[in-house]
PDB file of C-alpha atoms in Angstrom:
ATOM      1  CA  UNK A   1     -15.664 -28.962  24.253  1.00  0.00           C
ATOM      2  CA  UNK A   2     -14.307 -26.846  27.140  1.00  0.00           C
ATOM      3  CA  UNK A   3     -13.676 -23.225  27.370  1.00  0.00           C
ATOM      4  CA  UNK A   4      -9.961 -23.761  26.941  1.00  0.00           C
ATOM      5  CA  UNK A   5     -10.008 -25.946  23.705  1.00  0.00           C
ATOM      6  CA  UNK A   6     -12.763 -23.572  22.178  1.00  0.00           C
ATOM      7  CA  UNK A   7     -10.298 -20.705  22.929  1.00  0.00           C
ATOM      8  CA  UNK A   8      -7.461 -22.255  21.662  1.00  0.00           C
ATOM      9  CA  UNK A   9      -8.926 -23.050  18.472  1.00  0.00           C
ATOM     10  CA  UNK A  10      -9.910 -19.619  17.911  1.00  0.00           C
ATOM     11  CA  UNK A  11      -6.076 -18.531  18.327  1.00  0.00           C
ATOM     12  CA  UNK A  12      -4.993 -21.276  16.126  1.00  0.00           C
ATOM     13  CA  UNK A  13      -7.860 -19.924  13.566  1.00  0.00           C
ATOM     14  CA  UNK A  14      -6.764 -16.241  14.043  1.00  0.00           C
ATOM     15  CA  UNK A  15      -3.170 -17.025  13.433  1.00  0.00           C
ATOM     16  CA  UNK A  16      -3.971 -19.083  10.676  1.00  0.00           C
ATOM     17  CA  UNK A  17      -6.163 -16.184   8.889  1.00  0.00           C
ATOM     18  CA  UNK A  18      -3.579 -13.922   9.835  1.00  0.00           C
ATOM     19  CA  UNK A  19      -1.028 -15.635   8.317  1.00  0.00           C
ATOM     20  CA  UNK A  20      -3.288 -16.268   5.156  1.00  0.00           C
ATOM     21  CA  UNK A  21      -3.920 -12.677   4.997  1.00  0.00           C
ATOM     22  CA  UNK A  22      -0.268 -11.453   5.081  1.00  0.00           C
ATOM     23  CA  UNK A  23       1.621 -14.579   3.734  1.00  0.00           C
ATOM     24  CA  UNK A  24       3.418 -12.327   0.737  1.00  0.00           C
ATOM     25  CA  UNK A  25       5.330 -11.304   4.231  1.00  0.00           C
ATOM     26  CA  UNK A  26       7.295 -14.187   3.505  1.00  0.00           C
ATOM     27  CA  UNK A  27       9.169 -11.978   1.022  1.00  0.00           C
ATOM     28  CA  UNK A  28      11.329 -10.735   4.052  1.00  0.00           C
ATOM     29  CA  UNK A  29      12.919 -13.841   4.039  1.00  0.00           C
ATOM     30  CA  UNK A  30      14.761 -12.422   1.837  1.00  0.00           C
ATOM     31  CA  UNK A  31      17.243 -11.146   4.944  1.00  0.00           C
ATOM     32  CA  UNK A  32      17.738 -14.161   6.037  1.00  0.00           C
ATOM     33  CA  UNK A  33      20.354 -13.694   2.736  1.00  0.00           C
ATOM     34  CA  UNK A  34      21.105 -10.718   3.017  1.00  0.00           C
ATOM     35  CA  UNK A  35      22.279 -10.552   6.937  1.00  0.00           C
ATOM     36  CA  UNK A  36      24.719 -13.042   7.068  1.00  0.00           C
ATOM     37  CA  UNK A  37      26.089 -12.499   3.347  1.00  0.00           C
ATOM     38  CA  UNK A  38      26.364  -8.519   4.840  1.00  0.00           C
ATOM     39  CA  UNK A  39      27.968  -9.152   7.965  1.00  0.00           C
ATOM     40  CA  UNK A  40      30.695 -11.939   6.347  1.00  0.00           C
ATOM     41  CA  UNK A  41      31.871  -8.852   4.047  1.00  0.00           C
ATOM     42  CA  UNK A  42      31.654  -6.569   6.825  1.00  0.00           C
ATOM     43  CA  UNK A  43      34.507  -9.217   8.761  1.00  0.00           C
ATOM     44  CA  UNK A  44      36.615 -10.515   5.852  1.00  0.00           C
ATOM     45  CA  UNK A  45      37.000  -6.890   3.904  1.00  0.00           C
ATOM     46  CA  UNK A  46      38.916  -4.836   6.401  1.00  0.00           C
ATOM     47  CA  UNK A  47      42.182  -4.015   5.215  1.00  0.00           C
ATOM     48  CA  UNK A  48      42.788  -5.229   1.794  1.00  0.00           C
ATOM     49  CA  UNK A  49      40.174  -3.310  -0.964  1.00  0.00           C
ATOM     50  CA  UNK A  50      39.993  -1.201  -3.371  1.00  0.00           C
ATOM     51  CA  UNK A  51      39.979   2.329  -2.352  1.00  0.00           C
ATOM     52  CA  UNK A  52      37.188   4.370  -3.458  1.00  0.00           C
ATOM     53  CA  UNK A  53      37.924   8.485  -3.665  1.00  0.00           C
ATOM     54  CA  UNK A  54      36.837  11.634  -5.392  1.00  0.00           C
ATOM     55  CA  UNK A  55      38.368  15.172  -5.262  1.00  0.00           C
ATOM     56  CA  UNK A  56      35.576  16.468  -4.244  1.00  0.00           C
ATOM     57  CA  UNK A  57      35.626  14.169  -0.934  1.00  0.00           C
ATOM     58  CA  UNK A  58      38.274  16.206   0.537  1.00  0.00           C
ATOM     59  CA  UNK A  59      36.117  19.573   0.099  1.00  0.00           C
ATOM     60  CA  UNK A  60      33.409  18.427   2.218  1.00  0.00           C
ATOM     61  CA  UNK A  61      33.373  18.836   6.095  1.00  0.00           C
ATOM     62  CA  UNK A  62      32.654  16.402   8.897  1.00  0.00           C
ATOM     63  CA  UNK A  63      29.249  17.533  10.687  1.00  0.00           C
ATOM     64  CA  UNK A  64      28.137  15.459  13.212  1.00  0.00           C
ATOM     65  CA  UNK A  65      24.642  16.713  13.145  1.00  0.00           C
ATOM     66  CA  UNK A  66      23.649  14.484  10.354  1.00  0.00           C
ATOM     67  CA  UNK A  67      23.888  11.431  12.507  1.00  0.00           C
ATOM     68  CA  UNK A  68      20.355  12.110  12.984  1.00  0.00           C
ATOM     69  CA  UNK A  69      18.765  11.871   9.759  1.00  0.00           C
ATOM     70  CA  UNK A  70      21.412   8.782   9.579  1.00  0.00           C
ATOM     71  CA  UNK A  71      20.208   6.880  12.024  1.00  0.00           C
ATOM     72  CA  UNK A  72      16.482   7.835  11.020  1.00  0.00           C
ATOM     73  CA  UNK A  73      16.889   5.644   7.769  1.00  0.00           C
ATOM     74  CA  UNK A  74      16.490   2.645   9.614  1.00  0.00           C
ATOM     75  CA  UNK A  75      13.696   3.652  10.951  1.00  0.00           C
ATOM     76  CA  UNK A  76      12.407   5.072   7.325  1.00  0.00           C
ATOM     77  CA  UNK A  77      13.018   1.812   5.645  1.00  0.00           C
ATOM     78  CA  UNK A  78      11.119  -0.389   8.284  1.00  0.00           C
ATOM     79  CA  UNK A  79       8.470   1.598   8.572  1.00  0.00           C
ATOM     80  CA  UNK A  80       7.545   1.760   5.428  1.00  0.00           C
ATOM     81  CA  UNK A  81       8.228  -1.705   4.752  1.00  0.00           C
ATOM     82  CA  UNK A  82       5.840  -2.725   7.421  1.00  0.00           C
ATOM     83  CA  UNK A  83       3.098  -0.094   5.848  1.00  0.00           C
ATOM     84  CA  UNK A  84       3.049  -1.535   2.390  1.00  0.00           C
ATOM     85  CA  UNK A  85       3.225  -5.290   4.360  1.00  0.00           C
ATOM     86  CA  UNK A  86       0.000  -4.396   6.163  1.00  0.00           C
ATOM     87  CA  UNK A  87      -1.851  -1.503   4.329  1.00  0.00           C
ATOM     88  CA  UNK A  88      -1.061  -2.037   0.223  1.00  0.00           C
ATOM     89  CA  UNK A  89       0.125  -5.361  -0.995  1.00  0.00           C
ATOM     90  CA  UNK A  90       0.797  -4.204  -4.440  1.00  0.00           C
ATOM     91  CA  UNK A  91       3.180  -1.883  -3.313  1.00  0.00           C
ATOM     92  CA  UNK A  92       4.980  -4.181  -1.222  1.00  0.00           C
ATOM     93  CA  UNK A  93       5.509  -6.269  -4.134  1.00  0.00           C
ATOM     94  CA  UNK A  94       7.284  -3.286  -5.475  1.00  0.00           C
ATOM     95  CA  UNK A  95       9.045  -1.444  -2.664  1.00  0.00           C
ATOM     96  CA  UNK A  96      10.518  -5.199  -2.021  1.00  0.00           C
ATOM     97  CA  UNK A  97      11.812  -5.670  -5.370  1.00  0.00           C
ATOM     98  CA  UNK A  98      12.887  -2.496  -5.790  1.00  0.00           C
ATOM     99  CA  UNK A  99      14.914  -3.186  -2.139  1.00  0.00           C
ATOM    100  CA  UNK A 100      16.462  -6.335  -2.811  1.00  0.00           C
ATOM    101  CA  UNK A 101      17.396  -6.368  -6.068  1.00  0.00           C
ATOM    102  CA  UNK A 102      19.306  -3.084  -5.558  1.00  0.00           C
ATOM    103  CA  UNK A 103      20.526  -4.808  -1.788  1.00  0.00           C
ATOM    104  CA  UNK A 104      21.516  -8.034  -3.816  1.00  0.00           C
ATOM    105  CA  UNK A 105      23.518  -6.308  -6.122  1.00  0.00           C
ATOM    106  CA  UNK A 106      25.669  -4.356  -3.785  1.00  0.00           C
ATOM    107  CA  UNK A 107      26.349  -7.650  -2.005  1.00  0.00           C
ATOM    108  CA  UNK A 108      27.751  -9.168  -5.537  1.00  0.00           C
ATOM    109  CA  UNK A 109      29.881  -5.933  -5.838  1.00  0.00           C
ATOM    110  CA  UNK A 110      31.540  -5.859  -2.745  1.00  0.00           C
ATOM    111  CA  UNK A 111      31.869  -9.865  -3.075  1.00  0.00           C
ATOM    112  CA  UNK A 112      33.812  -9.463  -6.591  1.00  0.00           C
ATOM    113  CA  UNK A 113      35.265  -5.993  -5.846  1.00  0.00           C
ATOM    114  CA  UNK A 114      36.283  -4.994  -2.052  1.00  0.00           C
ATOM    115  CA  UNK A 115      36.139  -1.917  -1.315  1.00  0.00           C
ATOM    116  CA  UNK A 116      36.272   1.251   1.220  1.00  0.00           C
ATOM    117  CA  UNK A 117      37.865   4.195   2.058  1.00  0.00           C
ATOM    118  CA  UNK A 118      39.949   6.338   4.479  1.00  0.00           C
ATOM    119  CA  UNK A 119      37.749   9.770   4.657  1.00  0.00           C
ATOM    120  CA  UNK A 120      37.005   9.285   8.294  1.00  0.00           C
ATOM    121  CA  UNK A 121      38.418  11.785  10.910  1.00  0.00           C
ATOM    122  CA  UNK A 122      40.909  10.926  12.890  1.00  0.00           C
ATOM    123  CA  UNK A 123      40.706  13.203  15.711  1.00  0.00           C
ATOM    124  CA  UNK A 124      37.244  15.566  16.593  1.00  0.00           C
ATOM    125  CA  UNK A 125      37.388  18.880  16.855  1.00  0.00           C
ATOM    126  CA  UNK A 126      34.132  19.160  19.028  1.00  0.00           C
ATOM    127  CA  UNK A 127      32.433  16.826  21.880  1.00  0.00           C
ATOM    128  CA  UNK A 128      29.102  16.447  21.992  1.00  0.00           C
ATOM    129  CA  UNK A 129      26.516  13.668  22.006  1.00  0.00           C
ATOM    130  CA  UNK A 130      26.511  13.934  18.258  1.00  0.00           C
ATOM    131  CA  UNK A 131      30.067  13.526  18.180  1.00  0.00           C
ATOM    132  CA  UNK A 132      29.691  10.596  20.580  1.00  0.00           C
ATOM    133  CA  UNK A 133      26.689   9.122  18.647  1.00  0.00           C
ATOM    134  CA  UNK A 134      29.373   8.991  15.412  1.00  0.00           C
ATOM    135  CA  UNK A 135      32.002   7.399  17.428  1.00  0.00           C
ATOM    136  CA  UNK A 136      29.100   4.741  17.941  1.00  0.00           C
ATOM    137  CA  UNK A 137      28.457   4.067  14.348  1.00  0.00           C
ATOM    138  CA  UNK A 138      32.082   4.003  13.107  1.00  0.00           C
ATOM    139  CA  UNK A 139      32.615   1.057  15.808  1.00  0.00           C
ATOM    140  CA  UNK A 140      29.982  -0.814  14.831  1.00  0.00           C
ATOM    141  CA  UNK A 141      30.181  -0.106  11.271  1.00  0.00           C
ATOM    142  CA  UNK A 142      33.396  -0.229   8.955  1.00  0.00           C
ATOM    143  CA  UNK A 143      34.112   1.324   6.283  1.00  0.00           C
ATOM    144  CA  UNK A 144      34.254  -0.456   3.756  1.00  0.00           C
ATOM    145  CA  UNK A 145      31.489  -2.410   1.387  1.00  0.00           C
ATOM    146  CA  UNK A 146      30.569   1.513   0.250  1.00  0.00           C
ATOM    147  CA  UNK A 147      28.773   1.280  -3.450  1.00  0.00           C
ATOM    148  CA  UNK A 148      26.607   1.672  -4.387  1.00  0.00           C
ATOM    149  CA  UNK A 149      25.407   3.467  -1.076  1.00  0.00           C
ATOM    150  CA  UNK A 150      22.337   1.241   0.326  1.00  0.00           C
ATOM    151  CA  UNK A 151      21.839   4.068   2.621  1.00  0.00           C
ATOM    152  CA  UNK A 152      20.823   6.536  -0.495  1.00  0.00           C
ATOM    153  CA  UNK A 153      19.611   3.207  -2.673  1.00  0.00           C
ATOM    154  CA  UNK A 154      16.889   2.175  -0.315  1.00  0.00           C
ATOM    155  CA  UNK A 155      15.810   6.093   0.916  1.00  0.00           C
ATOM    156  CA  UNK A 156      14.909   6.885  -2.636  1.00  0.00           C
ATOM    157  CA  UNK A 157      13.541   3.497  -3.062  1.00  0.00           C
ATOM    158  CA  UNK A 158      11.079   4.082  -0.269  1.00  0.00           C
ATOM    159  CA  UNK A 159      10.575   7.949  -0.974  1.00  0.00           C
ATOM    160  CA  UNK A 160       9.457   6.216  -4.518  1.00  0.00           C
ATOM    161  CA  UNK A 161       7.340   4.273  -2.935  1.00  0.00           C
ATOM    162  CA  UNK A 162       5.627   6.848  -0.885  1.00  0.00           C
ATOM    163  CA  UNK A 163       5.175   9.015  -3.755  1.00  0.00           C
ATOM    164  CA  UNK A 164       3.663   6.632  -6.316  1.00  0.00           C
ATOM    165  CA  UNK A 165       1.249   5.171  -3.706  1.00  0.00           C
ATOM    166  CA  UNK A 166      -2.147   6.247  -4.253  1.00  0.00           C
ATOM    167  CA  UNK A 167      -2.441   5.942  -0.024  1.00  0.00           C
ATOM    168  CA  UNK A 168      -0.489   9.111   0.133  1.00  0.00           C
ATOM    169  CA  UNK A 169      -2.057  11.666  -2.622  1.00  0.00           C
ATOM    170  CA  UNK A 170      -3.543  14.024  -0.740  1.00  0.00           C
ATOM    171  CA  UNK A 171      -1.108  13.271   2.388  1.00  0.00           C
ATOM    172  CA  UNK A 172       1.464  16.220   1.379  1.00  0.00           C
ATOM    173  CA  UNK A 173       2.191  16.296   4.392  1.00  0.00           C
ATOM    174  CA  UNK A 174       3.602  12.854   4.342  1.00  0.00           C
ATOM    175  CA  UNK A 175       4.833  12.904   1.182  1.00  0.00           C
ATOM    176  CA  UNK A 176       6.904  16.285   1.636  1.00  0.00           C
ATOM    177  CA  UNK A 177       8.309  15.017   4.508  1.00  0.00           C
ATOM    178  CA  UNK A 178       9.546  11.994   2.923  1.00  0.00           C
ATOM    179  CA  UNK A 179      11.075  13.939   0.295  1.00  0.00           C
ATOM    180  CA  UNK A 180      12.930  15.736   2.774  1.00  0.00           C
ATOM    181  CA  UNK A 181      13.832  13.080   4.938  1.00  0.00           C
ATOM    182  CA  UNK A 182      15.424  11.289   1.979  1.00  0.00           C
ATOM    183  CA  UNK A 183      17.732  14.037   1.113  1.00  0.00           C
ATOM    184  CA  UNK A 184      18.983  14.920   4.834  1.00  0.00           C
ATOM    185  CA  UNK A 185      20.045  11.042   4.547  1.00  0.00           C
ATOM    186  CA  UNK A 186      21.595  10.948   1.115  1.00  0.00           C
ATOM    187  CA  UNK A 187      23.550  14.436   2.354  1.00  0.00           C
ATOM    188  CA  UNK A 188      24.390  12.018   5.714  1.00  0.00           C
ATOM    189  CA  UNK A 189      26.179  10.274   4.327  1.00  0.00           C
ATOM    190  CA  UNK A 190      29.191  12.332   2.391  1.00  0.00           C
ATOM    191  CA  UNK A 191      28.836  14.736   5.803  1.00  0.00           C
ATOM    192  CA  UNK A 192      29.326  11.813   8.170  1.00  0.00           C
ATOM    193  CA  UNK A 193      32.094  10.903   5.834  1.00  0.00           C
ATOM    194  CA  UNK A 194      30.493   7.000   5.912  1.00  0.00           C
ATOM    195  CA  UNK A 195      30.245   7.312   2.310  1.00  0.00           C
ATOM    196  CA  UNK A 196      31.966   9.003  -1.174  1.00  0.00           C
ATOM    197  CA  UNK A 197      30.262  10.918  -3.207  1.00  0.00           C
ATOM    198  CA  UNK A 198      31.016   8.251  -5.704  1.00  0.00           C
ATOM    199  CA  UNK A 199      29.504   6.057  -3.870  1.00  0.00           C
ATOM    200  CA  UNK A 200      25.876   8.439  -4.078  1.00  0.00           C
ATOM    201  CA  UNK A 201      26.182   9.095  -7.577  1.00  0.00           C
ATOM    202  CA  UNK A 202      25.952   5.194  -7.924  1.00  0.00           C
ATOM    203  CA  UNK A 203      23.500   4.822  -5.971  1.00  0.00           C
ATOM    204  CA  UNK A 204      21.256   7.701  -7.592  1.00  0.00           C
ATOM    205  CA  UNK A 205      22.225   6.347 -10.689  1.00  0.00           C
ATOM    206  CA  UNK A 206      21.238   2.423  -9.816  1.00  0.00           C
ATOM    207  CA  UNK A 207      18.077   3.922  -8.204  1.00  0.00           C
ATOM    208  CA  UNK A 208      17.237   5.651 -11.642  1.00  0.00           C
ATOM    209  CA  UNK A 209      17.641   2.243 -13.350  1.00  0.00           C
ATOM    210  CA  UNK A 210      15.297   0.233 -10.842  1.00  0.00           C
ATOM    211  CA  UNK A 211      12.526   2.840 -10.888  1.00  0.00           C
ATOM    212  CA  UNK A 212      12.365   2.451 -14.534  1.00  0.00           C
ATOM    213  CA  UNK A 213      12.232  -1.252 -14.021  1.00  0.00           C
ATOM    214  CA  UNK A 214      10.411  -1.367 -11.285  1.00  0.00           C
ATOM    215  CA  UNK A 215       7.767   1.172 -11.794  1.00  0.00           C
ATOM    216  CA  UNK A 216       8.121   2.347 -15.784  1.00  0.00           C
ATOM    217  CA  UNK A 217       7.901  -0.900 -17.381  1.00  0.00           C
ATOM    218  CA  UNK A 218       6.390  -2.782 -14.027  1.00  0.00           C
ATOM    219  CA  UNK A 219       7.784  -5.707 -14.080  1.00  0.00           C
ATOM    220  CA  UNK A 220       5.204  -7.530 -11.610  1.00  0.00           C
ATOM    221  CA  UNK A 221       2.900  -7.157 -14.633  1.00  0.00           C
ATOM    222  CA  UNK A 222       5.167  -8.309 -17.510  1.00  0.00           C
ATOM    223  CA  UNK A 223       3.022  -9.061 -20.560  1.00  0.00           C
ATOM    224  CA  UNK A 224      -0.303  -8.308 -18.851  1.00  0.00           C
ATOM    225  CA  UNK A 225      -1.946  -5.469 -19.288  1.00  0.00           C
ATOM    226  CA  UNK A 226      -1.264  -1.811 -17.165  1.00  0.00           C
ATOM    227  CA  UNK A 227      -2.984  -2.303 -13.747  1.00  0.00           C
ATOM    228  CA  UNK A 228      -5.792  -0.112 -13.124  1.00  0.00           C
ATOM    229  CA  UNK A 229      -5.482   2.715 -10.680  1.00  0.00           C
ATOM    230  CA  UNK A 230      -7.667   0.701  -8.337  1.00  0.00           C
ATOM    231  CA  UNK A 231      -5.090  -2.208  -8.075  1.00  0.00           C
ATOM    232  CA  UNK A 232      -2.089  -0.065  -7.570  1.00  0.00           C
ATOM    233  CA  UNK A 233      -3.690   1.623  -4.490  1.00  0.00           C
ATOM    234  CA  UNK A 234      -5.338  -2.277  -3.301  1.00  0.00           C
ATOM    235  CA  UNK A 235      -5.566  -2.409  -0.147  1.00  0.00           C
ATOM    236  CA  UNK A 236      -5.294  -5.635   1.945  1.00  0.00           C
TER     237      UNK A 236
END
């Protein structure tokens, strides 16, 4: 056998263990759904919806600066995705269904019940890269298709995560940070104006529901018995 076939056959057996190894990574299939279902609402709901508005919308200001912590949620969400996929399978199984059953849900809602809202400025009263960083995201991102807010859905979902993983117990550091993180984002995104605040109470409120389904009654081990400490911090 020559050098070339040998080596070849050892990539073919690495990818092959590899993808033995990590196969529940199918699981992210799962936005092969999602995408396209997302971006069809995002192009079809644009003028005709339901308008969603609380009082209390009007009271709060427009600062830019929490484009930052915005933007970090994507960021926040993959990378913690990707940890669980590589480090702790268990949780995987749990950050994902905690993810997409929450994701699949606002994709029915917006389907049955357009919606969105006019809190955006108009005009700016400041320039600066902020500013200009906002006037990114509002092209590329339209309001409508608001609630519940996936933005504050999936940052609890993964600060959730991060705090019931046994990885991350003595990690304060880590898990503090999370915490705070999450709560710069939820505040992003009535201070942005990309979201109402009815749209974050309904996603607190869904989040609420799926940790107790997720987590509290564990429903990867329905009718088995509680998994030991040991198999909820597994590692691959």
């Amino acid at each position: 056998m020559k050098f070339s076939e040998r080596k070849q056959m050892t990539f073919q057996q690495k990818t092959y263990a590899f993808c033995q190894k990590y196969k529940h990574s199918l699981l992210l299939l799962y936005l092969l759904l999602y995408l396209p279902w997302f971006t069809y609402l995002e192009k079809t709901v644009t003028k005709h919806f339901h308008v969603i508005h609380m009082p209390i919308d009007d009271k709060i200001p427009f600062i830019e600066y929490f484009i930052v912590p915005y933007l970090l949620w994507f960021a926040y969400v993959a990378a913690a995705v990707l940890y669980f996929l590589l480090k702790n399978k268990y949780a995987f199984y749990k950050l994902c269904a905690f993810l997409f059953v929450g994701m699949t849900v606002f994709l029915v809602i917006s389907t049955v019940y357009p919606n969105g809202h006019y809190l955006r400025p108009s005009v700016f009263e400041r320039d600066n890269i902020f500013v200009d960083l906002v006037k990114g995201l509002y092209l590329a991102d339209t309001p409508t298709n608001l609630f519940p807010s996936i933005h504050v859905y999936n940052s609890i979902g993964v600060n959730i995560a991060i705090w019931r993983c046994q990885d991350f117990k003595k990690k304060k550091f880590i898990r503090y940070g999370s915490a705070i993180l999450m709560i710069s984002i939820v505040l992003s995104t009535m201070f942005l104006k990309q979201h109402s605040v009815f749209d974050v109470i309904t996603g607190i409120v869904f989040s609420a529901f799926m940790y107790t389904v997720v987590y509290t009654r564990d429903i990867l081990n329905a009718g088995k018995t509680e998994p030991s400490l040991e198999e909820q911090a597994w590692r691959i």
